XYZ file of C-alpha atoms in Angstrom:
786
model
C -94.096 -49.639 3.562
C -96.601 -51.314 5.692
C -100.294 -51.162 5.090
C -101.878 -48.981 7.563
C -105.116 -47.055 7.506
C -103.402 -43.895 8.989
C -103.102 -41.164 6.598
C -99.859 -40.052 7.930
C -98.275 -42.893 6.039
C -99.382 -41.512 2.705
C -100.129 -37.756 3.152
C -97.082 -35.250 3.042
C -98.994 -32.112 4.395
C -101.548 -32.233 7.154
C -103.512 -29.269 8.436
C -104.914 -28.676 11.930
C -107.244 -25.926 13.303
C -108.414 -24.966 16.546
C -110.404 -21.757 16.720
C -108.569 -18.955 15.012
C -105.318 -21.078 15.038
C -104.048 -23.150 12.283
C -101.075 -25.468 11.961
C -99.540 -27.305 9.043
C -97.354 -30.379 9.499
C -95.190 -31.612 6.644
C -94.142 -35.258 6.636
C -91.431 -36.765 4.610
C -91.440 -40.399 3.637
C -88.203 -42.349 4.857
C -86.735 -45.395 3.256
C -84.408 -46.935 5.916
C -81.201 -48.675 4.654
C -79.968 -52.183 5.385
C -76.598 -52.860 6.561
C -74.198 -54.947 4.300
C -71.188 -56.345 5.910
C -68.763 -58.373 3.903
C -68.452 -61.910 5.687
C -67.173 -64.037 2.777
C -65.437 -63.366 -0.511
C -64.996 -66.335 -2.687
C -63.847 -66.495 -6.216
C -65.954 -65.053 -8.992
C -65.992 -67.667 -11.660
C -67.766 -65.528 -14.158
C -65.051 -62.956 -14.293
C -62.361 -65.396 -14.589
C -64.232 -67.128 -17.367
C -64.502 -63.872 -19.402
C -60.871 -62.979 -18.628
C -59.705 -66.600 -19.757
C -61.518 -66.094 -23.007
C -60.071 -62.567 -23.627
C -56.421 -63.985 -22.906
C -57.024 -66.702 -25.300
C -58.127 -64.584 -27.930
C -55.111 -62.208 -27.395
C -52.751 -65.314 -27.531
C -54.364 -66.624 -30.770
C -53.806 -63.207 -32.614
C -50.264 -62.536 -31.120
C -49.228 -66.184 -31.975
C -50.437 -66.065 -35.469
C -48.455 -62.846 -36.137
C -45.423 -64.319 -34.573
C -45.594 -67.449 -36.501
C -45.925 -65.327 -39.642
C -42.774 -63.465 -38.518
C -40.903 -66.679 -38.072
C -41.838 -67.853 -41.500
C -40.609 -64.575 -43.166
C -37.451 -64.676 -41.053
C -36.599 -68.100 -41.908
C -37.055 -67.515 -45.722
C -35.010 -64.494 -45.439
C -32.135 -66.241 -43.730
C -32.395 -69.163 -46.145
C -32.033 -66.738 -49.179
C -29.091 -65.094 -47.533
C -27.393 -68.317 -47.010
C -28.188 -69.703 -50.638
C -26.836 -66.420 -52.047
C -23.317 -67.109 -50.751
C -22.844 -69.965 -53.231
C -24.178 -69.943 -56.910
C -25.053 -73.646 -57.236
C -25.579 -76.617 -55.076
C -22.370 -78.380 -56.358
C -20.287 -75.631 -54.848
C -21.917 -75.521 -51.402
C -19.853 -76.852 -48.457
C -21.232 -79.451 -46.088
C -21.772 -76.966 -43.268
C -24.094 -74.825 -45.613
C -26.168 -77.926 -46.232
C -26.471 -78.551 -42.579
C -27.748 -74.994 -41.891
C -30.194 -74.994 -44.851
C -31.466 -78.382 -43.336
C -31.857 -76.999 -40.034
C -33.665 -73.915 -41.288
C -36.045 -76.106 -43.171
C -36.749 -78.247 -40.087
C -37.451 -75.059 -38.082
C -39.976 -73.927 -40.755
C -41.785 -77.188 -40.602
C -42.022 -76.840 -36.735
C -43.533 -73.400 -37.118
C -46.209 -74.625 -39.443
C -47.116 -77.675 -37.022
C -47.116 -75.668 -33.948
C -49.279 -73.011 -35.441
C -51.840 -75.516 -36.452
C -51.661 -77.543 -33.164
C -51.786 -74.328 -30.886
C -54.864 -72.949 -32.856
C -56.728 -76.171 -32.363
C -55.888 -76.252 -28.755
C -57.007 -72.671 -28.272
C -60.301 -73.138 -29.990
C -60.904 -76.449 -28.034
C -60.233 -74.655 -24.742
C -62.433 -71.574 -25.709
C -65.322 -73.921 -26.637
C -65.271 -75.564 -23.188
C -65.210 -72.027 -21.389
C -68.034 -70.716 -23.618
C -70.453 -73.948 -23.586
C -69.988 -75.540 -20.231
C -71.762 -74.254 -17.110
C -69.886 -72.466 -14.657
C -69.958 -75.114 -12.007
C -68.510 -77.544 -14.489
C -65.547 -75.467 -15.593
C -62.196 -76.660 -14.125
C -59.591 -74.546 -12.622
C -57.191 -75.867 -15.361
C -59.032 -73.915 -17.850
C -58.431 -70.586 -16.069
C -54.615 -71.565 -15.895
C -54.404 -72.567 -19.538
C -53.697 -68.954 -21.106
C -50.377 -68.552 -19.097
C -49.326 -72.222 -19.599
C -49.962 -71.536 -23.327
C -47.823 -68.328 -23.162
C -45.125 -69.969 -21.223
C -45.101 -72.845 -23.823
C -45.001 -70.505 -26.806
C -42.079 -68.614 -25.197
C -40.073 -71.825 -24.478
C -40.817 -73.036 -28.206
C -40.011 -69.695 -29.978
C -36.958 -69.352 -27.585
C -35.705 -72.611 -28.946
C -36.068 -71.652 -32.385
C -34.480 -68.370 -31.744
C -31.459 -70.346 -30.262
C -31.253 -72.401 -33.499
C -31.588 -69.145 -35.576
C -28.808 -67.760 -33.833
C -26.450 -70.394 -34.179
C -27.334 -70.649 -37.833
C -26.673 -67.021 -38.169
C -23.196 -67.415 -36.424
C -22.315 -70.130 -39.138
C -23.557 -67.950 -41.919
C -21.574 -64.886 -40.782
C -18.553 -66.954 -40.468
C -19.020 -68.368 -43.935
C -19.466 -64.910 -45.326
C -16.175 -63.943 -43.806
C -14.224 -66.928 -45.302
C -15.935 -66.479 -48.754
C -14.924 -62.789 -48.600
C -11.315 -63.626 -47.631
C -11.053 -66.094 -50.336
C -12.198 -63.717 -53.005
C -9.815 -61.186 -52.062
C -6.916 -63.507 -51.779
C -3.801 -62.699 -54.027
C -2.985 -65.372 -56.425
C 0.590 -65.107 -55.613
C -0.265 -65.506 -52.002
C -2.438 -68.517 -52.476
C -0.318 -70.749 -50.577
C -0.458 -68.633 -47.469
C -3.254 -68.681 -44.925
C -5.268 -65.428 -45.189
C -5.289 -62.991 -42.274
C -7.844 -63.952 -39.650
C -8.903 -67.213 -41.396
C -8.131 -69.215 -38.376
C -10.392 -67.074 -36.273
C -13.248 -67.389 -38.952
C -12.892 -71.009 -38.934
C -13.056 -71.115 -35.227
C -16.271 -69.077 -35.424
C -17.770 -71.350 -37.958
C -16.852 -74.470 -36.060
C -18.499 -72.810 -32.756
C -21.696 -71.939 -34.761
C -21.984 -75.634 -36.016
C -21.229 -76.983 -32.536
C -24.241 -75.050 -31.088
C -26.405 -76.209 -33.983
C -25.375 -79.843 -33.054
C -25.936 -79.459 -29.420
C -29.303 -77.945 -29.639
C -30.408 -80.664 -32.012
C -29.252 -83.177 -29.459
C -30.974 -81.285 -26.652
C -34.349 -81.034 -28.370
C -34.406 -84.442 -30.106
C -35.996 -86.176 -27.160
C -38.742 -83.479 -26.962
C -41.713 -83.268 -29.227
C -41.625 -79.545 -29.175
C -44.924 -79.489 -31.324
C -46.718 -81.123 -28.563
C -48.305 -78.391 -26.221
C -47.931 -80.625 -23.191
C -44.296 -81.086 -23.648
C -42.268 -79.473 -20.994
C -39.364 -77.770 -22.809
C -36.066 -77.374 -20.980
C -35.599 -73.939 -19.471
C -31.970 -73.415 -20.217
C -30.972 -75.558 -23.316
C -27.721 -77.355 -22.687
C -26.597 -75.343 -19.578
C -28.237 -77.126 -16.769
C -25.335 -76.526 -14.394
C -25.032 -72.882 -14.870
C -28.252 -72.293 -12.936
C -26.881 -73.689 -9.767
C -23.851 -71.450 -9.848
C -25.737 -68.309 -8.540
C -23.823 -65.358 -8.453
C -23.549 -64.037 -4.850
C -25.334 -60.818 -4.088
C -26.144 -59.244 -0.755
C -29.435 -57.681 -1.944
C -31.777 -57.115 1.145
C -29.409 -58.946 3.569
C -29.313 -57.592 6.984
C -25.713 -56.734 8.201
C -26.719 -55.195 11.604
C -24.222 -57.135 13.430
C -21.419 -56.437 10.996
C -17.865 -55.314 12.233
C -16.669 -52.371 9.955
C -13.193 -50.946 9.770
C -13.641 -47.281 9.168
C -10.013 -46.887 8.122
C -9.986 -49.464 5.422
C -11.403 -48.826 2.089
C -12.202 -51.695 -0.284
C -13.673 -51.622 -3.756
C -17.245 -52.756 -3.849
C -16.321 -55.685 -6.336
C -13.645 -56.933 -3.998
C -15.952 -56.868 -1.091
C -18.574 -58.859 -3.076
C -15.812 -61.422 -3.995
C -14.948 -61.903 -0.343
C -18.580 -62.363 0.509
C -19.020 -64.869 -2.275
C -16.164 -67.002 -0.925
C -17.427 -66.869 2.668
C -20.984 -67.696 1.273
C -19.647 -70.866 -0.582
C -17.823 -72.095 2.435
C -20.981 -71.816 4.630
C -23.171 -73.245 1.952
C -21.045 -76.556 1.882
C -22.214 -77.154 5.498
C -25.769 -76.125 5.261
C -26.388 -77.559 1.910
C -28.609 -74.591 0.764
C -28.241 -73.047 -2.702
C -31.144 -70.625 -2.504
C -30.749 -69.009 0.818
C -27.573 -67.023 1.170
C -26.441 -66.601 4.781
C -25.636 -63.290 6.496
C -21.832 -62.933 6.516
C -19.770 -60.619 8.898
C -18.390 -57.589 6.834
C -14.888 -56.878 7.564
C -14.494 -53.785 5.395
C -16.559 -50.820 4.359
C -17.711 -50.119 0.919
C -16.619 -46.669 0.094
C -18.762 -44.232 -2.144
C -16.020 -44.405 -4.819
C -15.974 -48.250 -4.915
C -19.823 -48.326 -5.204
C -19.822 -45.742 -8.015
C -17.187 -47.758 -9.870
C -19.135 -50.886 -9.683
C -22.345 -49.187 -10.834
C -20.627 -47.769 -13.786
C -19.135 -51.095 -14.713
C -22.450 -52.787 -14.571
C -24.050 -49.997 -16.663
C -21.640 -50.177 -19.418
C -21.689 -53.891 -19.446
C -25.400 -53.688 -19.874
C -25.237 -51.124 -22.606
C -22.628 -52.943 -24.579
C -24.867 -55.839 -25.321
C -25.845 -55.954 -28.857
C -28.929 -57.718 -30.273
C -28.783 -60.602 -32.606
C -30.167 -59.917 -36.039
C -30.853 -63.528 -36.649
C -33.531 -63.982 -33.759
C -37.194 -62.831 -33.964
C -38.605 -60.462 -31.264
C -41.082 -62.488 -29.178
C -43.437 -59.573 -28.190
C -45.776 -60.095 -25.518
C -44.600 -63.624 -24.891
C -41.662 -62.201 -23.139
C -43.691 -60.618 -20.478
C -44.349 -62.262 -17.101
C -40.785 -63.865 -16.670
C -41.730 -67.022 -18.311
C -38.467 -68.681 -17.419
C -39.228 -68.934 -13.809
C -39.814 -72.482 -12.510
C -43.433 -73.604 -12.473
C -45.028 -73.903 -9.118
C -46.901 -76.915 -7.433
C -48.786 -79.130 -9.957
C -47.169 -77.223 -12.737
C -49.082 -74.025 -12.224
C -47.622 -70.995 -14.164
C -47.861 -67.627 -12.389
C -46.565 -64.505 -14.317
C -44.494 -62.197 -12.387
C -44.351 -58.301 -13.127
C -41.772 -56.384 -11.161
C -44.067 -53.444 -10.484
C -47.114 -55.688 -9.549
C -46.196 -56.932 -6.081
C -49.301 -59.152 -5.946
C -47.904 -61.241 -8.809
C -44.793 -61.915 -6.764
C -46.846 -62.996 -3.792
C -49.042 -65.354 -5.916
C -45.822 -66.909 -7.489
C -44.266 -67.490 -4.059
C -47.686 -68.888 -2.545
C -47.775 -71.429 -5.395
C -44.208 -72.435 -5.411
C -42.690 -75.723 -4.071
C -40.363 -74.053 -1.793
C -43.232 -72.190 0.000
C -45.054 -75.460 0.202
C -42.123 -77.048 1.780
C -41.812 -74.466 4.540
C -45.488 -74.417 5.033
C -45.679 -78.172 5.565
C -42.865 -77.838 8.255
C -44.814 -75.180 10.029
C -47.971 -77.248 9.796
C -46.136 -80.377 11.209
C -44.807 -78.507 14.164
C -46.460 -79.006 17.513
C -48.903 -76.052 17.811
C -49.190 -73.747 20.750
C -52.552 -72.329 21.064
C -54.084 -69.614 23.418
C -56.636 -70.454 25.936
C -60.099 -70.576 24.475
C -61.778 -67.199 24.845
C -58.567 -65.504 25.815
C -56.955 -63.279 23.374
C -53.113 -63.058 23.563
C -51.955 -59.890 25.079
C -55.577 -58.718 25.732
C -56.494 -60.691 28.962
C -59.925 -61.242 29.948
C -61.293 -57.899 29.003
C -62.727 -59.515 25.867
C -65.520 -60.708 28.075
C -67.227 -57.393 27.435
C -67.457 -58.336 23.632
C -71.273 -59.088 22.817
C -72.339 -61.753 20.367
C -76.019 -60.423 20.404
C -78.460 -62.298 18.155
C -76.430 -62.400 15.088
C -75.972 -65.956 13.492
C -72.918 -67.532 12.761
C -71.430 -66.641 9.296
C -72.855 -69.224 7.051
C -70.149 -71.590 5.430
C -70.949 -73.591 2.456
C -69.791 -77.183 1.809
C -66.872 -76.023 -0.141
C -65.592 -73.859 2.817
C -63.755 -77.053 4.248
C -64.367 -79.857 1.991
C -62.133 -78.491 -0.802
C -59.652 -76.656 1.266
C -56.139 -77.873 0.973
C -52.638 -76.927 2.050
C -50.383 -75.470 -0.659
C -48.759 -78.966 -0.906
C -52.004 -80.649 -1.573
C -52.083 -82.816 1.458
C -55.298 -83.714 3.254
C -55.057 -81.623 6.381
C -57.824 -81.111 8.878
C -60.821 -79.725 6.836
C -63.337 -79.206 9.686
C -64.069 -76.117 11.504
C -62.214 -77.250 14.782
C -59.012 -77.753 12.677
C -59.373 -74.347 11.209
C -59.983 -72.621 14.694
C -57.066 -74.445 16.142
C -54.617 -73.207 13.315
C -55.856 -69.719 13.617
C -55.099 -69.746 17.242
C -51.535 -71.083 16.965
C -49.137 -68.643 18.390
C -45.970 -69.980 17.128
C -44.543 -67.732 14.409
C -44.803 -69.119 10.896
C -42.939 -66.640 8.726
C -41.857 -68.002 5.315
C -39.131 -66.443 3.559
C -38.795 -67.442 -0.235
C -36.081 -66.361 -2.503
C -36.221 -66.869 -6.210
C -34.441 -65.648 -9.349
C -35.150 -65.336 -12.956
C -32.278 -66.350 -15.488
C -31.733 -65.809 -19.307
C -31.051 -68.547 -21.674
C -27.348 -68.561 -20.901
C -28.007 -68.838 -17.166
C -27.176 -65.267 -16.227
C -29.136 -63.891 -13.172
C -31.619 -61.350 -14.539
C -33.544 -60.386 -11.403
C -33.686 -61.517 -7.720
C -36.961 -61.725 -5.764
C -37.425 -62.003 -2.092
C -41.061 -62.596 -0.698
C -41.473 -62.919 3.001
C -44.899 -64.214 4.094
C -45.690 -63.320 7.781
C -48.025 -65.767 10.062
C -48.433 -68.134 6.925
C -50.243 -70.828 8.589
C -52.608 -68.491 10.589
C -53.536 -66.403 7.620
C -53.977 -69.558 5.479
C -56.639 -70.506 8.114
C -58.137 -67.052 8.054
C -58.528 -67.392 4.223
C -60.134 -70.667 4.565
C -62.784 -69.241 6.890
C -63.505 -65.854 5.258
C -63.020 -66.528 1.468
C -65.513 -69.506 1.245
C -68.834 -69.337 -0.474
C -71.741 -68.354 1.763
C -73.575 -71.328 0.881
C -76.741 -69.292 -0.277
C -78.535 -70.508 -3.363
C -78.326 -66.895 -4.728
C -74.636 -66.828 -4.173
C -72.823 -66.184 -7.461
C -69.362 -66.772 -5.870
C -68.286 -70.455 -6.121
C -65.153 -72.353 -6.683
C -64.684 -74.624 -9.917
C -63.977 -78.280 -9.433
C -60.544 -79.126 -8.214
C -59.718 -75.372 -6.941
C -59.128 -74.913 -3.265
C -59.594 -71.598 -1.522
C -55.920 -71.031 -1.473
C -55.816 -71.602 -5.253
C -58.576 -69.084 -5.825
C -56.603 -66.654 -3.684
C -53.549 -67.115 -5.708
C -55.618 -66.857 -8.893
C -56.854 -63.414 -7.741
C -53.424 -62.143 -6.818
C -51.845 -63.245 -10.233
C -53.318 -60.016 -11.821
C -53.587 -56.582 -10.391
C -53.034 -52.894 -11.169
C -52.139 -49.821 -9.324
C -53.069 -46.044 -9.668
C -51.588 -42.876 -8.606
C -53.151 -42.760 -5.207
C -52.167 -39.656 -3.340
C -51.630 -40.914 0.044
C -51.051 -37.708 1.944
C -47.572 -36.846 3.242
C -46.392 -40.407 3.434
C -47.379 -41.114 -0.237
C -49.214 -44.220 0.542
C -50.064 -46.195 -2.716
C -52.696 -48.995 -3.426
C -53.417 -51.560 -5.805
C -56.442 -53.836 -6.702
C -56.695 -57.151 -8.102
C -58.255 -57.410 -11.603
C -61.198 -59.480 -10.370
C -62.018 -56.775 -7.655
C -61.640 -59.084 -4.751
C -58.685 -57.768 -2.987
C -56.948 -54.402 -2.214
C -53.116 -54.357 -1.684
C -52.214 -51.605 0.475
C -48.510 -50.476 0.944
C -47.768 -49.857 4.603
C -44.787 -48.471 6.564
C -42.349 -50.563 8.374
C -43.682 -49.136 11.611
C -47.289 -50.304 10.772
C -45.884 -53.758 9.747
C -44.039 -54.144 13.166
C -46.917 -52.993 15.091
C -49.478 -55.356 13.255
C -47.120 -58.279 13.626
C -47.064 -57.745 17.257
C -50.776 -57.501 17.508
C -51.314 -60.427 15.098
C -52.052 -63.155 17.846
C -54.874 -60.868 19.280
C -56.211 -60.335 15.747
C -56.436 -63.927 15.102
C -58.135 -64.521 18.315
C -60.741 -61.825 17.665
C -61.413 -63.317 14.012
C -61.939 -66.722 15.526
C -64.504 -65.332 17.796
C -66.107 -63.607 14.730
C -66.321 -66.765 12.488
C -66.802 -69.317 15.168
C -68.837 -67.660 17.907
C -70.980 -65.252 15.860
C -69.298 -62.108 17.218
C -70.690 -59.109 15.168
C -68.035 -57.138 13.558
C -67.569 -54.595 10.611
C -63.787 -54.963 10.538
C -62.396 -55.076 7.062
C -60.528 -58.399 7.090
C -56.754 -58.412 6.458
C -55.955 -61.913 4.937
C -52.309 -61.648 4.462
C -49.181 -59.374 5.143
C -46.100 -59.691 3.120
C -42.670 -57.988 2.560
C -41.613 -58.152 -1.195
C -38.144 -57.250 -2.514
C -36.760 -57.352 -5.989
C -33.380 -56.235 -7.646
C -33.462 -56.096 -11.433
C -30.048 -56.457 -12.645
C -30.920 -55.461 -16.178
C -32.152 -52.156 -15.412
C -30.469 -51.709 -11.879
C -33.744 -50.968 -10.313
C -34.433 -52.482 -6.845
C -37.314 -52.017 -4.381
C -38.682 -53.281 -1.065
C -42.248 -52.824 -0.099
C -44.472 -54.022 2.866
C -47.979 -54.770 1.845
C -51.192 -55.773 3.543
C -53.848 -57.779 1.416
C -57.533 -56.947 2.369
C -60.844 -57.849 1.460
C -62.529 -55.209 -0.878
C -65.690 -54.527 0.845
C -67.193 -52.796 -2.244
C -66.540 -55.962 -4.490
C -69.473 -56.206 -6.996
C -71.235 -53.456 -5.321
C -72.666 -50.341 -7.185
C -71.618 -47.575 -4.777
C -72.872 -43.966 -5.668
C -71.313 -42.173 -2.745
C -68.635 -43.012 -0.422
C -67.945 -41.493 3.179
C -64.954 -42.053 5.287
C -66.105 -41.240 8.950
C -63.824 -40.686 11.844
C -66.203 -38.926 14.442
C -64.226 -35.790 14.155
C -65.257 -32.622 12.328
C -62.011 -30.640 12.651
C -60.947 -30.231 8.970
C -63.082 -33.076 7.793
C -64.180 -31.581 4.514
C -63.191 -33.230 1.326
C -63.090 -29.959 -0.564
C -60.990 -28.261 1.852
C -58.488 -31.053 1.963
C -58.276 -31.261 -1.845
C -57.946 -27.472 -2.254
C -55.085 -27.435 0.261
C -53.305 -30.314 -1.393
C -53.717 -29.588 -5.170
C -54.003 -25.838 -4.660
C -57.085 -25.393 -6.353
C -56.570 -27.961 -9.076
C -59.364 -30.275 -10.369
C -59.070 -33.062 -8.001
C -62.371 -34.581 -8.412
C -61.954 -36.163 -11.813
C -60.684 -39.550 -10.281
C -62.947 -42.174 -8.863
C -63.284 -44.157 -5.904
C -61.906 -47.690 -5.821
C -62.240 -50.068 -2.800
C -62.457 -50.524 0.869
C -59.180 -49.505 2.013
C -57.849 -47.449 -1.026
C -61.041 -45.335 -0.955
C -59.778 -43.764 2.214
C -56.004 -43.663 0.943
C -54.712 -41.868 3.922
C -50.962 -41.699 4.975
C -49.626 -44.824 6.433
C -46.391 -43.368 7.835
C -45.573 -41.653 11.047
C -46.920 -38.488 9.603
C -49.972 -37.361 7.850
C -52.640 -39.458 9.810
C -54.561 -36.414 10.881
C -56.769 -35.019 8.130
C -56.885 -31.484 9.264
C -53.147 -31.149 9.251
C -52.186 -33.675 6.481
C -53.640 -32.225 3.288
C -55.033 -35.106 1.131
C -55.195 -37.829 3.491
C -58.024 -39.145 1.504
C -55.936 -39.634 -1.588
C -56.784 -43.093 -2.125
C -60.248 -42.256 -3.104
C -58.861 -40.884 -6.308
C -59.051 -44.163 -8.144
C -60.815 -45.595 -11.053
C -64.153 -47.521 -10.675
C -66.892 -46.853 -13.138
C -69.856 -47.613 -10.813
C -68.820 -45.580 -7.946
C -68.670 -41.956 -6.861
C -66.181 -39.334 -7.826
C -64.352 -39.065 -4.635
C -64.591 -40.115 -0.880
C -66.377 -37.574 1.350
C -65.655 -37.017 5.045
C -67.482 -36.274 8.199
C -68.277 -32.739 7.346
C -69.675 -33.722 4.036
C -71.644 -36.384 5.486
C -73.685 -33.857 7.678
C -74.086 -31.685 4.692
C -75.363 -34.658 2.665
C -77.930 -35.528 5.405
C -78.734 -32.011 6.076
C -77.739 -32.481 9.660
C -80.049 -35.486 10.221
C -79.098 -38.960 11.036
C -79.058 -41.460 8.199
C -82.033 -43.920 8.736
C -81.417 -47.571 9.314
C -84.234 -50.260 9.966
C -84.249 -51.461 13.514
C -82.599 -54.817 13.055
C -79.760 -53.300 10.952
C -79.112 -50.525 13.386
C -78.910 -53.064 16.286
C -76.333 -55.205 14.619
C -74.291 -52.235 13.460
C -74.260 -50.786 16.909
C -73.199 -54.007 18.536
C -70.464 -54.365 15.917
C -69.062 -50.820 16.461
C -68.835 -51.507 20.150
C -67.101 -54.824 19.718
C -64.655 -53.558 17.239
C -63.814 -50.279 18.957
C -63.421 -52.252 22.369
C -60.902 -54.613 20.764
C -58.965 -51.812 19.036
C -58.950 -49.836 22.022
C -57.616 -52.730 24.049
C -54.628 -53.330 21.679
C -53.903 -49.631 21.764
C -54.974 -48.878 18.059
C -56.364 -45.402 16.961
C -56.750 -43.355 13.860
C -59.169 -45.935 12.280
C -62.321 -44.928 10.468
C -65.294 -46.465 8.912
C -65.863 -46.470 5.327
C -69.587 -46.169 4.288
C -70.781 -46.714 0.622
C -74.261 -46.037 -0.325
C -75.730 -48.878 -2.726
C -78.925 -47.172 -3.925
C -79.783 -50.077 -6.140
C -80.153 -52.453 -3.125
C -80.954 -49.731 -0.717
C -77.861 -50.702 1.541
C -75.031 -49.246 3.383
C -71.745 -51.206 2.794
C -69.643 -50.583 5.783
C -66.157 -51.595 7.073
C -63.701 -50.292 9.533
C -60.348 -49.674 7.971
C -56.822 -48.487 8.717
C -56.456 -50.255 12.028
C -52.734 -50.804 11.976
C -51.510 -47.713 13.739
C -50.802 -47.931 17.494
C -50.620 -44.940 19.909
C -46.847 -44.844 20.166
C -44.569 -41.993 21.267
C -44.665 -40.420 17.762
C -48.444 -40.308 17.936
C -48.362 -38.860 21.539
C -45.890 -36.131 20.210
C -48.245 -35.460 17.287
C -51.324 -35.146 19.575
C -49.457 -32.511 21.821
C -48.031 -30.580 18.861
C -51.590 -30.263 17.389
C -53.199 -29.421 20.556
C -51.015 -26.467 21.457
C -52.379 -24.062 18.871
C -56.075 -25.002 19.780
C -58.187 -22.122 20.882
C -60.917 -22.494 23.561
C -64.102 -24.231 22.169
C -62.572 -25.574 19.034
C -62.751 -29.127 17.745
C -60.240 -31.578 19.468
C -57.640 -33.030 17.019
C -58.232 -36.677 15.638
C -55.250 -37.974 17.461
C -56.184 -38.679 20.997
C -55.813 -41.444 23.537
C -57.257 -44.777 22.238
C -60.015 -44.904 24.917
C -61.172 -41.447 24.148
C -60.864 -42.102 20.468
C -63.067 -45.170 21.019
C -65.615 -43.025 22.927
C -65.753 -40.171 20.396
C -66.114 -42.658 17.528
C -69.002 -44.632 19.051
C -70.872 -41.390 20.007
C -70.487 -40.154 16.426
C -71.954 -43.355 14.866
C -74.865 -42.878 17.238
C -75.417 -39.458 15.918
C -74.737 -40.291 12.263
C -77.125 -43.047 12.145
C -80.676 -43.679 13.675
C -83.335 -46.323 13.998
C -86.401 -46.087 12.046
C -89.116 -48.268 13.773
C -91.507 -50.541 12.127
C -94.614 -52.201 13.321
C -92.594 -54.971 14.736
C -90.484 -52.721 16.747
C -90.917 -53.135 20.515
C -91.328 -50.099 22.530
């Protein structure tokens, strides 16, 4: 691209002659790539603005349809009630009360429809007309706030309609009994009349109670906080004991005694109530000693009982189906500052987002933050010793941090903590464990427990500091990622996790699965318990390494892990329960148009995508899916098996995801060499120098903490002429299982064949770095020194 008088820069064919000899030289123009490494990943306001407008439009249409349903249903119930008596003079007092209440509900429906449409129109105009830097984070939260308000409002109407329906049914029975009464028996009380009167009185009592509860609330005002459980405030505190996800490793079990599961649950409940009196905790259920064993017969009996109890529930014909407003468990308690986060059972990121925004998490987080910190010595990685002295900082500058990086950063409780870089570095280096366990439950309108959730956040304060460092805007004038006024880095993180989707990622033999946030910022990867335990043990070293990266300019291409969690839930309605461990990572391909993706390990044994796909899908069309993100594009097994591609068919399963702007599937080392025709991929000299230095630093760090089986994800962005790179899957240590796997796969090898991918970490590091040197080369420019 440089102006030069030499014809070699422009001519593709040159001929030379000497006597009777002639030679032709063919030249090919090279366009070296730059290297893009994801340093920061702040919130994308433009996406959330469009998403908020889309949700508001959905709410507007759905609410209009719902209000029409209520109008029609109220008219139908009113006609049914008036048909019981021919004229107004013969109507009993109870009937006038029911009709009056129905008219009041109809009036509230009309007022609420008008108020809501005006508010939605006002918020939509602000999102459409105002500039991105002026938009408040409250506008992004309004859609779910409006949905929860509509749910609580329509639930209150349904409660009144149900009570009115109960009274109408009782009056129908009384009227029918009176019409069939024999004249000769007129002095006697008809059969069942007492029960019918009791039912009528109960319905009228419910109407009066609901009227009293809601009389102090202006339910047509959208800012009004409507009570969650009308008239049953004490029922919520009486939580039914359950031992979901509790650990009974220290339990004493009598193998000779058999006890029904319900009896055992009652014993545990009584023990829990006694202990809760001393601890004063209603949310955390302590582990209790088990004195008997739950037999298979007892467990089956309890399951059958719960099944038939659920199936026997009949729907009330006098209430209106709320449709989409039932979604997201809207009865959950709002978080800090009234934030509403929807929770979807199968979307684990929503449970994480709700937990991070909750008051209980804020309380525990503040307790850890106030604790006396214990930091490691500067420049010394915990568990790594002084070997990190070999890490090179080179000439790379510190990652730029915009003014919003620390100025707007807040703890979950909103308190003003240390916002400067030194404070963030100190919190990253704290070695004290800060695991937050948060339990929350969803109740119905009667206070019955519908679902229990348990979210454990590991190294909460350290990861909070990591997010403040690596999720901030870059400070560049051309940076399209900014935070709206009033939104901190943590709130932006919660905003992204509040909506995600998963796909059928074929994760090798272990069946690993992935999810991606709706705004494309993060990848949620499901990991095994072994990987979780190994990462938690190496977490202090990981935090120390990230502090060197951010505060001392250490070059790196690691894909940043910004949170590790365990999520459990037990749905008592469907009986489904699940427990998963997940790691939240930056999506290195966020907002990048990737045309080809390669997953490189440095080994050629079985490293062809077509070979693996054919072996896994038995010749099926496996290339119809699309690549997704940094971690999921690889999609290899996360368990003890299936980490080696040549023997674990389909370890690139995560590549089969959906992203319109990306390639059809992730290719491997053998495919990379075919793509480049055996030649190294060209990089400009500066990009190659930083890339080489980053590979050396990262592989040295991973080798020191005994990690292997990692790979580098390379995406080609032809539009910007960049290689988007990131090292992924660095959560697997070289334990006894990996040693046995290496030995087992080495036995059938013949002389001269390629070594398996599972080798000792130092050898894995050497092979990986040598392969990167072969795969990529420097293209000198006129500024390159010789």
